[in-house]
Short mmCIF file of C-alpha atoms and ligand atoms in Angstrom, two decimals:
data_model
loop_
_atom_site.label_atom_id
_atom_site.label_comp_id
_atom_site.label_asym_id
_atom_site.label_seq_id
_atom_site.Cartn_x
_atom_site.Cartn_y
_atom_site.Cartn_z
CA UNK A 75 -23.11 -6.73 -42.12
CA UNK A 76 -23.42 -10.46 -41.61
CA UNK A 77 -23.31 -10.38 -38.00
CA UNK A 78 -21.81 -8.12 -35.28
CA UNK A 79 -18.88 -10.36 -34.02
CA UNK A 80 -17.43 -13.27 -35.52
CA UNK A 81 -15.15 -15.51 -32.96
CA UNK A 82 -12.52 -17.50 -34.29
CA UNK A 83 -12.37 -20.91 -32.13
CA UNK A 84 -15.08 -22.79 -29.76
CA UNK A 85 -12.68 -23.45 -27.08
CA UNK A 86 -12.95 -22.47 -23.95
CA UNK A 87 -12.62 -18.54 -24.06
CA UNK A 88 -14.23 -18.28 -27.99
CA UNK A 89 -17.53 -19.97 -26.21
CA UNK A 90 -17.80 -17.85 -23.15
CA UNK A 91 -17.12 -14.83 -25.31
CA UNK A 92 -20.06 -15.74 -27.28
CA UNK A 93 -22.24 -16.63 -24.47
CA UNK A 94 -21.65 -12.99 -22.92
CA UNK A 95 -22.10 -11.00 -26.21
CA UNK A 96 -25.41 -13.21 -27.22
CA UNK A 97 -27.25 -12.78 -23.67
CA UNK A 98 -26.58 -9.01 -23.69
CA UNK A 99 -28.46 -9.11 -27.29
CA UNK A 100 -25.20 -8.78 -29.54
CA UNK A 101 -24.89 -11.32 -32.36
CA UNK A 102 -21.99 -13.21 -33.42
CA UNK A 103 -20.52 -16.89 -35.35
CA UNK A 104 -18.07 -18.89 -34.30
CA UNK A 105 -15.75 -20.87 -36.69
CA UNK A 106 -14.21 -23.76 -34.60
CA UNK A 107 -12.04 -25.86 -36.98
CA UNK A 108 -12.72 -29.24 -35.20
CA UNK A 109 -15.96 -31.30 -33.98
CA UNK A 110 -17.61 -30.59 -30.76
CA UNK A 111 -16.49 -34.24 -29.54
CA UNK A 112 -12.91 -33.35 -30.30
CA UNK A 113 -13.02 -30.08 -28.60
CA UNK A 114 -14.58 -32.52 -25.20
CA UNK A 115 -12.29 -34.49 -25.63
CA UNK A 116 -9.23 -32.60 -24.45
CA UNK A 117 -8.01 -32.82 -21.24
CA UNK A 118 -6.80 -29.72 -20.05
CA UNK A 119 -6.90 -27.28 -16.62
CA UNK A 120 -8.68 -28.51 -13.70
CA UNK A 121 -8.86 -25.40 -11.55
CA UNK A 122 -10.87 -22.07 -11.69
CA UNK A 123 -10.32 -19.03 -9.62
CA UNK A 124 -13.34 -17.34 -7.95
CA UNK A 125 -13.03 -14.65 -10.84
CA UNK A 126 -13.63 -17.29 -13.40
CA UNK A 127 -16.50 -19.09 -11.22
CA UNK A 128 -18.05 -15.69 -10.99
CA UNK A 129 -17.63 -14.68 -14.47
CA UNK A 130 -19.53 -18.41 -15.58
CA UNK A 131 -22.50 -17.82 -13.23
CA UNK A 132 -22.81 -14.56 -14.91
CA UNK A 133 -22.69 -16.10 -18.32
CA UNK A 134 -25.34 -18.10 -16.83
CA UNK A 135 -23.44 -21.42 -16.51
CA UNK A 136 -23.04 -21.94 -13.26
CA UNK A 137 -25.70 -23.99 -11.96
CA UNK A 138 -23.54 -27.98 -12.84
CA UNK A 139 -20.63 -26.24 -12.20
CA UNK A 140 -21.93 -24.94 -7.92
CA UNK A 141 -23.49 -28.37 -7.84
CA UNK A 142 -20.68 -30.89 -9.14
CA UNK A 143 -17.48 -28.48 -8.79
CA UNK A 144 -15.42 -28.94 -5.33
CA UNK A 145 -14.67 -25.70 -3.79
CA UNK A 146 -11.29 -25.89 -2.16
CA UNK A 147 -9.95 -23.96 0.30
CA UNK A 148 -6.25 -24.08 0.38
CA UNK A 149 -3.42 -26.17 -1.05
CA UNK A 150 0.00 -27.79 -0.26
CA UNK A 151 3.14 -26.92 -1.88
CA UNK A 152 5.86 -29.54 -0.85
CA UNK A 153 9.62 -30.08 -0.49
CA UNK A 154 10.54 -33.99 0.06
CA UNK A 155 8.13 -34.23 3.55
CA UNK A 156 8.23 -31.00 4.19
CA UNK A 157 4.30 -30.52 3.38
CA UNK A 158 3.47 -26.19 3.28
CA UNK A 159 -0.05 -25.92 3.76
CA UNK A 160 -0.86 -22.70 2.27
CA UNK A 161 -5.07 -21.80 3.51
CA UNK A 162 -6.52 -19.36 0.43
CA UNK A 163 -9.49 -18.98 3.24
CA UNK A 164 -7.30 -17.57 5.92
CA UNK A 165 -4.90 -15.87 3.85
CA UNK A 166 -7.01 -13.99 1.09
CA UNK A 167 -10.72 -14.47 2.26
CA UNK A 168 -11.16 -16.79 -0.80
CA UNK A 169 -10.80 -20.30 -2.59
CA UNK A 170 -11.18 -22.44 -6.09
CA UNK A 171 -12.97 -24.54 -7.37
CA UNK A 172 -12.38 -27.89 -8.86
CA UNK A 173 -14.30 -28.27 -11.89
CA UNK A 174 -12.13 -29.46 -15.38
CA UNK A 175 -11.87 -27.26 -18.18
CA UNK A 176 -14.50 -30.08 -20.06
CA UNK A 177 -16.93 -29.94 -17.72
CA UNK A 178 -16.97 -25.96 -18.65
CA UNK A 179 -16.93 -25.90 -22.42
CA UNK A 180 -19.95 -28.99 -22.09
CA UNK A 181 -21.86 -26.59 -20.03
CA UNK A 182 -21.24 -23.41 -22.07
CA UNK A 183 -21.99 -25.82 -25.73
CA UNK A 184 -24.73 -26.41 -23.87
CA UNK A 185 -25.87 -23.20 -23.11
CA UNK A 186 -25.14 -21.76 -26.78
CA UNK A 187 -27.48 -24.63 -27.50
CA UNK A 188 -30.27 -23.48 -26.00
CA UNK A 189 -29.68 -19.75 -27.21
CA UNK A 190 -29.63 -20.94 -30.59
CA UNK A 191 -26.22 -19.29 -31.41
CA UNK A 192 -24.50 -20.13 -34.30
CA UNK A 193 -21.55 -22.34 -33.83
CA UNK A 194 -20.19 -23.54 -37.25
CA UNK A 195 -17.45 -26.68 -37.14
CA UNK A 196 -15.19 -28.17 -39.35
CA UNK A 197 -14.36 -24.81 -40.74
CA UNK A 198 -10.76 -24.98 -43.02
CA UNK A 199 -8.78 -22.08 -44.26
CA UNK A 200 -9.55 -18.82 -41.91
CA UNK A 201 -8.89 -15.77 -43.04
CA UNK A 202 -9.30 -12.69 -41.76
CA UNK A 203 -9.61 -9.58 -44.05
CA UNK A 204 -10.36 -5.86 -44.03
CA UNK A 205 -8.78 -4.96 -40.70
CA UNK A 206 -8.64 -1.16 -40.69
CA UNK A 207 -11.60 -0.21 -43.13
CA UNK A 208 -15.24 0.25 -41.67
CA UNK A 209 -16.25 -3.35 -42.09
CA UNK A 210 -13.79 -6.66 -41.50
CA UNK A 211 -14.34 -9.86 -43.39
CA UNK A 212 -13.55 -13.32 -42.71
CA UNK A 213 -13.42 -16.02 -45.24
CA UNK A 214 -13.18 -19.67 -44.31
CA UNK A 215 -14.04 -22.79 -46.52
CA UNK A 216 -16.10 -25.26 -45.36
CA UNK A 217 -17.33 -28.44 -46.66
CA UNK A 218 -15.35 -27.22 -49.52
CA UNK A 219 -17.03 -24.44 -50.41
CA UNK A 220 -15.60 -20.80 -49.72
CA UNK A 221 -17.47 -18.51 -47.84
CA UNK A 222 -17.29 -15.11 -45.93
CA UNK A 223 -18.71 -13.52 -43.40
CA UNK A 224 -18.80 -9.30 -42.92
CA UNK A 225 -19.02 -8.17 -39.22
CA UNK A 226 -17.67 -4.98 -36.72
CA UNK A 227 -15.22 -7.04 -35.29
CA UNK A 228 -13.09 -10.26 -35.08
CA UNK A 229 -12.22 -12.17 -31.36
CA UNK A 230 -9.15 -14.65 -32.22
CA UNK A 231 -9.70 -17.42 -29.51
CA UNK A 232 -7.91 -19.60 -31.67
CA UNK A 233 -5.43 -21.17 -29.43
CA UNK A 234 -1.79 -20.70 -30.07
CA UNK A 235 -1.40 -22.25 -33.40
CA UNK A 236 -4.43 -20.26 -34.60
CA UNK A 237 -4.15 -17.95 -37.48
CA UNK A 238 -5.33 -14.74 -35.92
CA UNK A 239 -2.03 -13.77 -34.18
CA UNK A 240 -0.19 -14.50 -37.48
CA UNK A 241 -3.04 -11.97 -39.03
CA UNK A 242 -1.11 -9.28 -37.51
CA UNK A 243 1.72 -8.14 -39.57
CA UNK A 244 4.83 -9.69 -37.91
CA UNK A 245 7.00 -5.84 -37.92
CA UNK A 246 3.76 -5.28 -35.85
CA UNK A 247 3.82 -7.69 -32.82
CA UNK A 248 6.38 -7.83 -30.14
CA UNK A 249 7.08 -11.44 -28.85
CA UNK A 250 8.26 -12.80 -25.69
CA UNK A 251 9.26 -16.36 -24.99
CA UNK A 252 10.83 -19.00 -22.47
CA UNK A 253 10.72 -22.30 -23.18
CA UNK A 254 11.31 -24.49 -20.24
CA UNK A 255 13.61 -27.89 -20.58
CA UNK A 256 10.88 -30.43 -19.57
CA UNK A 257 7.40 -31.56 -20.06
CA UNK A 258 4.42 -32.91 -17.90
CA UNK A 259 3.02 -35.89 -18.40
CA UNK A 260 -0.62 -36.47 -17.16
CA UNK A 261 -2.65 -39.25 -16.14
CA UNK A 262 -6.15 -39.34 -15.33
CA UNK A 263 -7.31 -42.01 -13.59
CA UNK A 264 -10.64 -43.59 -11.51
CA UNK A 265 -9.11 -43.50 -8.25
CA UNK A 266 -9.90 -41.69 -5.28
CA UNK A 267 -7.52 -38.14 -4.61
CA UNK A 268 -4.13 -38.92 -2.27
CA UNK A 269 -5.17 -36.04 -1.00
CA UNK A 270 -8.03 -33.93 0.22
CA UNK A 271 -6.27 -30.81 -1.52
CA UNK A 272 -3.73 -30.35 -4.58
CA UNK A 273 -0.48 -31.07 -3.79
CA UNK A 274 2.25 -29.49 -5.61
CA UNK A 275 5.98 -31.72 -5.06
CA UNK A 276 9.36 -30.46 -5.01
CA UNK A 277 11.53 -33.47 -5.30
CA UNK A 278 14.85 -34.89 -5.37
CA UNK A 279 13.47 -36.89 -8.75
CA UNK A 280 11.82 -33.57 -9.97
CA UNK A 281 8.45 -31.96 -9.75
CA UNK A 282 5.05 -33.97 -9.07
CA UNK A 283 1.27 -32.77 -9.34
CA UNK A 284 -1.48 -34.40 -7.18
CA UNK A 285 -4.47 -33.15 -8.68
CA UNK A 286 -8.65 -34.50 -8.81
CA UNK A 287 -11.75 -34.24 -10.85
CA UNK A 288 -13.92 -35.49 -8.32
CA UNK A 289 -14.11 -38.11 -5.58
CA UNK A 290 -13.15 -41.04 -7.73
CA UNK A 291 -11.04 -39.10 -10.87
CA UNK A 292 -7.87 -37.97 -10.12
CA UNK A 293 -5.66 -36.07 -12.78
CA UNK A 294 -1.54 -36.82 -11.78
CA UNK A 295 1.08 -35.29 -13.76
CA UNK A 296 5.05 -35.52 -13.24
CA UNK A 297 7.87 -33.71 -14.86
CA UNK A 298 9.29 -35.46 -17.70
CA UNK A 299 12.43 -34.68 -20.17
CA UNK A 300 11.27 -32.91 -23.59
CA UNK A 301 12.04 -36.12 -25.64
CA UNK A 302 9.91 -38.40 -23.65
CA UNK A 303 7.15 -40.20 -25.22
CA UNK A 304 4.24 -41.16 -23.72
CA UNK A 305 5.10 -44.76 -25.17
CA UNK A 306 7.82 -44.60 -22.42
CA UNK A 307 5.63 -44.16 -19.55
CA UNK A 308 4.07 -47.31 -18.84
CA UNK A 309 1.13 -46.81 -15.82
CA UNK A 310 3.41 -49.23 -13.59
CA UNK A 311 6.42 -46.72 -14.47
CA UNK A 312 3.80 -43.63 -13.89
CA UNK A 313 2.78 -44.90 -10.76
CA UNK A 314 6.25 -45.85 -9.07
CA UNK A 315 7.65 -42.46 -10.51
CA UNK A 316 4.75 -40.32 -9.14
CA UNK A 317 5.02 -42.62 -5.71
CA UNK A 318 8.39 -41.19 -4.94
CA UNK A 319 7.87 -37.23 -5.87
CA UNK A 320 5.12 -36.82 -3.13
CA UNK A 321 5.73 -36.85 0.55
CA UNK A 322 5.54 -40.39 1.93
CA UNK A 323 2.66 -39.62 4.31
CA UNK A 324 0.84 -39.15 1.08
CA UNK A 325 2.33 -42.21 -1.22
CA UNK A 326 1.82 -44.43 1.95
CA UNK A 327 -2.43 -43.64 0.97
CA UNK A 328 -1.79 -43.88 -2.79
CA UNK A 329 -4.61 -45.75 -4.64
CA UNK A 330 -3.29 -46.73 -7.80
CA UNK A 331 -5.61 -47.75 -10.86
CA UNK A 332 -5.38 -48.02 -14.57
CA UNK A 333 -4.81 -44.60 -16.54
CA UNK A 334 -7.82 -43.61 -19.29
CA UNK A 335 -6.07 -40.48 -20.50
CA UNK A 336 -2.11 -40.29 -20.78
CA UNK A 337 -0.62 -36.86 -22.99
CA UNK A 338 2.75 -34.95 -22.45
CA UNK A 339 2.34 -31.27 -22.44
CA UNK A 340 5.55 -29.01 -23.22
CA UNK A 341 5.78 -25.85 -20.74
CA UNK A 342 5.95 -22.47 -22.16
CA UNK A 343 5.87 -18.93 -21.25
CA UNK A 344 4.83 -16.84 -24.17
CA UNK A 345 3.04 -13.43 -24.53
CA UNK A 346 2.18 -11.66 -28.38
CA UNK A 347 1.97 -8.03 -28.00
CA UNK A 348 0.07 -5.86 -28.38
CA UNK A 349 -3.66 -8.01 -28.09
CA UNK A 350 -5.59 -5.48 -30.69
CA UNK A 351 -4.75 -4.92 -34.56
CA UNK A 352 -7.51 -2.58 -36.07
CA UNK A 353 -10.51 -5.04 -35.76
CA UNK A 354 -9.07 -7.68 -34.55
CA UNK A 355 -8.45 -8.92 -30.87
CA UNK A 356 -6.76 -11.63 -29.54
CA UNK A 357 -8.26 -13.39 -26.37
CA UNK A 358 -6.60 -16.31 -24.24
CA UNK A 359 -3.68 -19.24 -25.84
CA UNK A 360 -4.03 -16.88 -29.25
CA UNK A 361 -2.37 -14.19 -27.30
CA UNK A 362 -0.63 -15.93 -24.43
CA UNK A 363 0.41 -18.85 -22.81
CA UNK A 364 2.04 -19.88 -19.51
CA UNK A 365 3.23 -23.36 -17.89
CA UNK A 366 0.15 -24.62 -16.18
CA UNK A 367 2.00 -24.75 -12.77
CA UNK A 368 0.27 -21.78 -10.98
CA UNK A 369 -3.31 -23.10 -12.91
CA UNK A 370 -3.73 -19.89 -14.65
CA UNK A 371 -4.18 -20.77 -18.27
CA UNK A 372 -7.72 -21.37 -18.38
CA UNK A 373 -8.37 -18.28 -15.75
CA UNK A 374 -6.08 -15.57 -18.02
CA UNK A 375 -8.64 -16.80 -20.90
CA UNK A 376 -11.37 -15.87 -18.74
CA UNK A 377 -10.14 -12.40 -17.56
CA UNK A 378 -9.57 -11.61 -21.15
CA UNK A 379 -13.03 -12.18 -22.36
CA UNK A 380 -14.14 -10.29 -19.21
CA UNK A 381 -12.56 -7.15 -20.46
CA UNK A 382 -13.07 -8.04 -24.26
CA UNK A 383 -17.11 -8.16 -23.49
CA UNK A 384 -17.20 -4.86 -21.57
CA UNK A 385 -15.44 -3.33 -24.33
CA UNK A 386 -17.69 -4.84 -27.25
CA UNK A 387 -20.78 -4.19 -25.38
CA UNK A 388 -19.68 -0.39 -25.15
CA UNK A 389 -18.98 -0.31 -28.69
CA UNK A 390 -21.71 -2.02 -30.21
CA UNK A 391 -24.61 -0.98 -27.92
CA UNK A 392 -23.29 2.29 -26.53
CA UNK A 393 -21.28 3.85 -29.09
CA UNK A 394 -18.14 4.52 -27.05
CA UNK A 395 -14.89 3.07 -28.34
CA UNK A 396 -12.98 3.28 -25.05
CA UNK A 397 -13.52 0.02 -23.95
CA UNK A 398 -11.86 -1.20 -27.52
CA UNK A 399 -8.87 1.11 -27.07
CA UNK A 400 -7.83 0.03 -23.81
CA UNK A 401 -8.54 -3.66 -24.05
CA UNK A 402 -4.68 -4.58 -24.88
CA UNK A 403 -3.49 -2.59 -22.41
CA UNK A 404 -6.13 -3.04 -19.41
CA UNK A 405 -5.63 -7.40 -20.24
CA UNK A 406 -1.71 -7.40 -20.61
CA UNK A 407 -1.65 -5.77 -17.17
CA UNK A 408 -2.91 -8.86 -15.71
CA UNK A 409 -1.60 -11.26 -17.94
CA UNK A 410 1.67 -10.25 -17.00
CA UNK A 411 1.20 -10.99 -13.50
CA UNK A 412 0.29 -14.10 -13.48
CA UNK A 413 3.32 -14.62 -16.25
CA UNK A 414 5.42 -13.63 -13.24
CA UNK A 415 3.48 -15.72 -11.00
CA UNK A 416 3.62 -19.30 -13.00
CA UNK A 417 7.19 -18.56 -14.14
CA UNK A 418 8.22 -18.17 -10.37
CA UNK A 419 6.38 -21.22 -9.36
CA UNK A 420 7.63 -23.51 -11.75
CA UNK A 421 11.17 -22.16 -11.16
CA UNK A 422 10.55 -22.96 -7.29
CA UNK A 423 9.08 -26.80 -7.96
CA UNK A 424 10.93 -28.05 -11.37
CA UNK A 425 14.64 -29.67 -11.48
CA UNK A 426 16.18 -28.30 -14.57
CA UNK A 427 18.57 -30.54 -16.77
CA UNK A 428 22.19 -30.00 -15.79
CA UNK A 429 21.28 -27.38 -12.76
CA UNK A 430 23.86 -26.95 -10.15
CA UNK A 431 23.92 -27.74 -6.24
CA UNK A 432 23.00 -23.98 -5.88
CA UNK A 433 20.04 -24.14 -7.94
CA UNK A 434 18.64 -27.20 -5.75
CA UNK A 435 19.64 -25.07 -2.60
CA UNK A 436 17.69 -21.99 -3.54
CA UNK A 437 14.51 -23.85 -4.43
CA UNK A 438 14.79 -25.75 -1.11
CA UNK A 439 15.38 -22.15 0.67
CA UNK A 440 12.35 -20.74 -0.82
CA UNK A 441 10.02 -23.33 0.20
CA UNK A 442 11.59 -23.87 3.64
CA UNK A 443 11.03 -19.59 4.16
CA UNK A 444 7.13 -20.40 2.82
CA UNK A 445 6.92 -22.90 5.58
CA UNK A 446 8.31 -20.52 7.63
CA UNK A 447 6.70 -16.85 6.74
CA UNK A 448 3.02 -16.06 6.58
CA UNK A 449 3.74 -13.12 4.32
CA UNK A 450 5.56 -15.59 1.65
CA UNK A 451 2.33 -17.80 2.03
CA UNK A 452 0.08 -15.12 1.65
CA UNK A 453 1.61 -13.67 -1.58
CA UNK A 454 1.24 -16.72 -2.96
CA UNK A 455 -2.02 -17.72 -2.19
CA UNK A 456 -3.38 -13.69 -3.44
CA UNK A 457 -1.84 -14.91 -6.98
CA UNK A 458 -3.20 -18.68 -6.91
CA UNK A 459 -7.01 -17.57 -6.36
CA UNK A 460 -6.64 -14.94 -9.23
CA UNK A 461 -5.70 -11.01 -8.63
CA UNK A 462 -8.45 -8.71 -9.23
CA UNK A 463 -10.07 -7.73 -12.69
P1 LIG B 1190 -8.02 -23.25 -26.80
O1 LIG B 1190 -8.57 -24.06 -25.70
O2 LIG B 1190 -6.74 -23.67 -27.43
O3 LIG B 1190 -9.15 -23.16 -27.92
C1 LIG B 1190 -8.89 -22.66 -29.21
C2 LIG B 1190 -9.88 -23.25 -30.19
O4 LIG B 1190 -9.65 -22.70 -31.48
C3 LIG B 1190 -9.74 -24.76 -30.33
O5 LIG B 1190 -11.00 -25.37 -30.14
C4 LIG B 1190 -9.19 -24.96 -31.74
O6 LIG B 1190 -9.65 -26.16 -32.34
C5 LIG B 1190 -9.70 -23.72 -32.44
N1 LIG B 1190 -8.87 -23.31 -33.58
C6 LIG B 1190 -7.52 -23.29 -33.67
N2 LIG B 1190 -7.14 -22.82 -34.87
C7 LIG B 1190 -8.26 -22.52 -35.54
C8 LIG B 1190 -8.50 -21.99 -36.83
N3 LIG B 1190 -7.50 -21.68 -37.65
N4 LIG B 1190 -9.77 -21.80 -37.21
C9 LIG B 1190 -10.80 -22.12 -36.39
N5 LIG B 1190 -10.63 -22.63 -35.16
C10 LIG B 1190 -9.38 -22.82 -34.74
N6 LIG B 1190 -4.17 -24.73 -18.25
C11 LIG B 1190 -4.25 -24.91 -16.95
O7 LIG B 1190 -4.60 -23.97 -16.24
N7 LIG B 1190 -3.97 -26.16 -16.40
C12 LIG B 1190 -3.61 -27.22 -17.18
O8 LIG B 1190 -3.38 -28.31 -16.69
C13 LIG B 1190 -3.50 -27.04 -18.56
N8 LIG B 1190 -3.12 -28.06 -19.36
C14 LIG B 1190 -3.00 -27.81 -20.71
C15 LIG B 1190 -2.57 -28.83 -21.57
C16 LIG B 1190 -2.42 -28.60 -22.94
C17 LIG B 1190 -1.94 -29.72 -23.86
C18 LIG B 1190 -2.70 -27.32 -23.46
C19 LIG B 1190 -2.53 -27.03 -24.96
C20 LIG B 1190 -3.14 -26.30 -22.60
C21 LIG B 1190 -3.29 -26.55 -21.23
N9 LIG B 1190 -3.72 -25.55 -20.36
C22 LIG B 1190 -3.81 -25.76 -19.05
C23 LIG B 1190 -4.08 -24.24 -20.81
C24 LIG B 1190 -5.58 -24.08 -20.99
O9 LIG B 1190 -6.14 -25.29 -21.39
C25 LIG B 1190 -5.74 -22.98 -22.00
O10 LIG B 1190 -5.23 -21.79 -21.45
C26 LIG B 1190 -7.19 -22.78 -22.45
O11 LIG B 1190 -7.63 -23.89 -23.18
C27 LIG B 1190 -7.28 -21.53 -23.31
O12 LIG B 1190 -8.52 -21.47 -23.94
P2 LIG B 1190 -8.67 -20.83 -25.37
O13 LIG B 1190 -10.13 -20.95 -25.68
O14 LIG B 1190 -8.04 -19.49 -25.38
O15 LIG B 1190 -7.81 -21.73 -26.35
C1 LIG B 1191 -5.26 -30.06 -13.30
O1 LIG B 1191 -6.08 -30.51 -12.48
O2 LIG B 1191 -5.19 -30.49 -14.45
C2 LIG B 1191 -4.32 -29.01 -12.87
C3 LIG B 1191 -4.46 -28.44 -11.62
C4 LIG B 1191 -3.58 -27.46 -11.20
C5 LIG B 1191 -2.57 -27.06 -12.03
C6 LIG B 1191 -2.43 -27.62 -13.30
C7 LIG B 1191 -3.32 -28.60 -13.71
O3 LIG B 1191 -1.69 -26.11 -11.61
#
């Protein structure tokens, strides 16, 4: 065999996967279709649960993240004024940390670096062979050239327009979808935060997003219609827009600044059953994806390769296939969760297209009974920091 495990995609959860499997002496490639710089480049989740801080000092990445990440210990959740302060230290014994989804891959590239793991980009034309016999394959072309690769096993962390979901055979896989009627758009921006914590805004104008990178980068989003452009959204039209979703104690401290970063993101709830096909496993977007208002894309990629590694580790160092045979089942469990968990809190903050006067109504209700209840705060704050493994 060529190597033990090959990884399809350096994103986030293909790099930690790899990181895991190399320091506990297993060996494995990954194939990342784009350049390290593009893969930096994207600007995605800003927030990791303890779990997923825990998981990266493990991997042995945690030392930039405990010195330049921002522990926080609660958040608000707001209606108009009404401003819910919901404390994760009170409530659950625990908090998150504020540290962007860059700043993680950087630091994991980084530590592949000094491993001297292989990491192959610019690969074209994945495929992934052999499923169910003794040995998989996977052939990919790269700089024109076709070559393969034998190994035990295949990891799709390919992101959800990767090709190792459509690997499976489709009679195979069970799909379930909701796609929601609006977008976000996101600015990042050198300002200083509005706020000392996240701040998530029910509106009359429709939902809002206070978020930070540190002291003097802030990362804003606000609800948008599906056919938006970002072309549409000038900053003066960002700003006035994201001025009026947030409780005026808040836009009265508003800094406002030029944006460097402007995208639209669709919101989507999506989960691929079942997560294993012979050899193959999916891991994170390739398997799932949720709307990023409870912050738990990022995190469900983390948990995954948490249970992935065990299982590998058992199987390629211990013999024992039980960790293999249970990974779709022991992951979904949790993914599932925090489905439920992001679908209920964008239902709470968004304005959908064409709602009625009752739909307004309830999503007022709910947040006026969180102001109101300590056991409505506290179930949400056990599913922001992350349920257990
Ligand atoms: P990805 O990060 O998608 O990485 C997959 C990698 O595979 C990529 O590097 C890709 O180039 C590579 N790849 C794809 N196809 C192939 C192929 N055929 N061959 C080889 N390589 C391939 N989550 C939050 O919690 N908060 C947010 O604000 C947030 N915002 C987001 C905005 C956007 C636009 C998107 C798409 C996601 C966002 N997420 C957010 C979700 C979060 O970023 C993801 O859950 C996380 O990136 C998942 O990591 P991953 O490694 O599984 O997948
Ligand atoms: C972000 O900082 O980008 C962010 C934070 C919390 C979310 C989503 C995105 O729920």
């Amino acid at each position: 065999m060529d190597t033990q495990v090959v990884i399809i995609g350096g994103g986030p959860s293909g790099l930690l996967l790899s990181q895991l499997l190399n320091r506990a002496g297993i060996a494995t490639v990954v194939l990342e279709r784009s350049t390290r710089e593009h893969v930096l480049s994207r600007i995605r989740a800003g927030i990791l649960e303890w779990g997923s801080v825990e998981m990266l000092r493990e991997a042995g990445v945690g030392t930039r993240m405990d010195a330049e990440g921002f522990p926080h210990d609660g958040t608000y959740i707001t209606d108009a004024d009404l401003m819910v302060h919901i404390d994760f230290k009170e409530l659950t014994g625990k908090r998150v940390m504020v540290y962007g989804q860059t700043e993680v891959t950087q630091d994991l590239y980084q530590a592949q670096d000094r491993m001297g793991t292989s990491i192959i980009h610019g690969v074209e034309d994945v495929q992934i062979l052999d499923l169910d016999g003794p040995v998989a394959k996977v052939e990919y072309t790269l700089n024109g050239e076709r070559k393969s690769l034998t190994c035990a096993y295949v990891a799709g962390c390919d992101g959800f327009h990767g090709v190792s979901r459509k690997t499976i055979p489709e009679e195979k896989r069970r799909e379930f979808e909701r796609v929601y009627p609006f977008g976000w758009l996101g600015i990042l921006s050198r300002t200083p935060p509005v706020n000392d914590e996240l701040i998530y805004a029910n509106s009359p104008h429709g939902f809002a997003l206070a978020s930070m990178r540190n002291a003097n980068l802030v990362r804003y989003y606000v609800q948008v219609p599906l056919a938006d452009k970002v072309e549409d959204w000038s900053d003066d039209r960002f700003w006035s827009e994201f001025k009026r979703r947030i409780p005026s104690q808040a836009a009265e401290r508003l800094i406002t600044g030029p944006s460097i970063e402007k995208s639209i993101a669709p919101l989507r709830s999506f989960v691929s059953e079942p997560l294993r096909w012979g050899r193959l496993f999916l891991v994170g977007d390739a398997a799932h994806i949720v709307p990023p208002t409870g912050a738990k894309g990022l995190n469900l990629a983390v948990s995954d390769v948490f249970y992935l590694h065990q299982a590998l580790i058992e199987a390629l160092k211990h013999g024992s296939e039980n960790g293999v045979d249970s990974y779709s089942e022991r992951a979904l469990r949790r993914i599932w969760k925090a489905m439920r968990f992001s679908w209920q809190m964008t239902t709470m903050l968004h304005r959908f297209e064409g709602e009625d006067s009752f739909a307004e109504q309830m999503r007022r209700a709910t947040l006026a009974h969180l102001a109101e209840s300590e056991t409505a705060r506290k179930d949400l704050a056990e599913n922001y920091v992350g349920l257990p493994y």
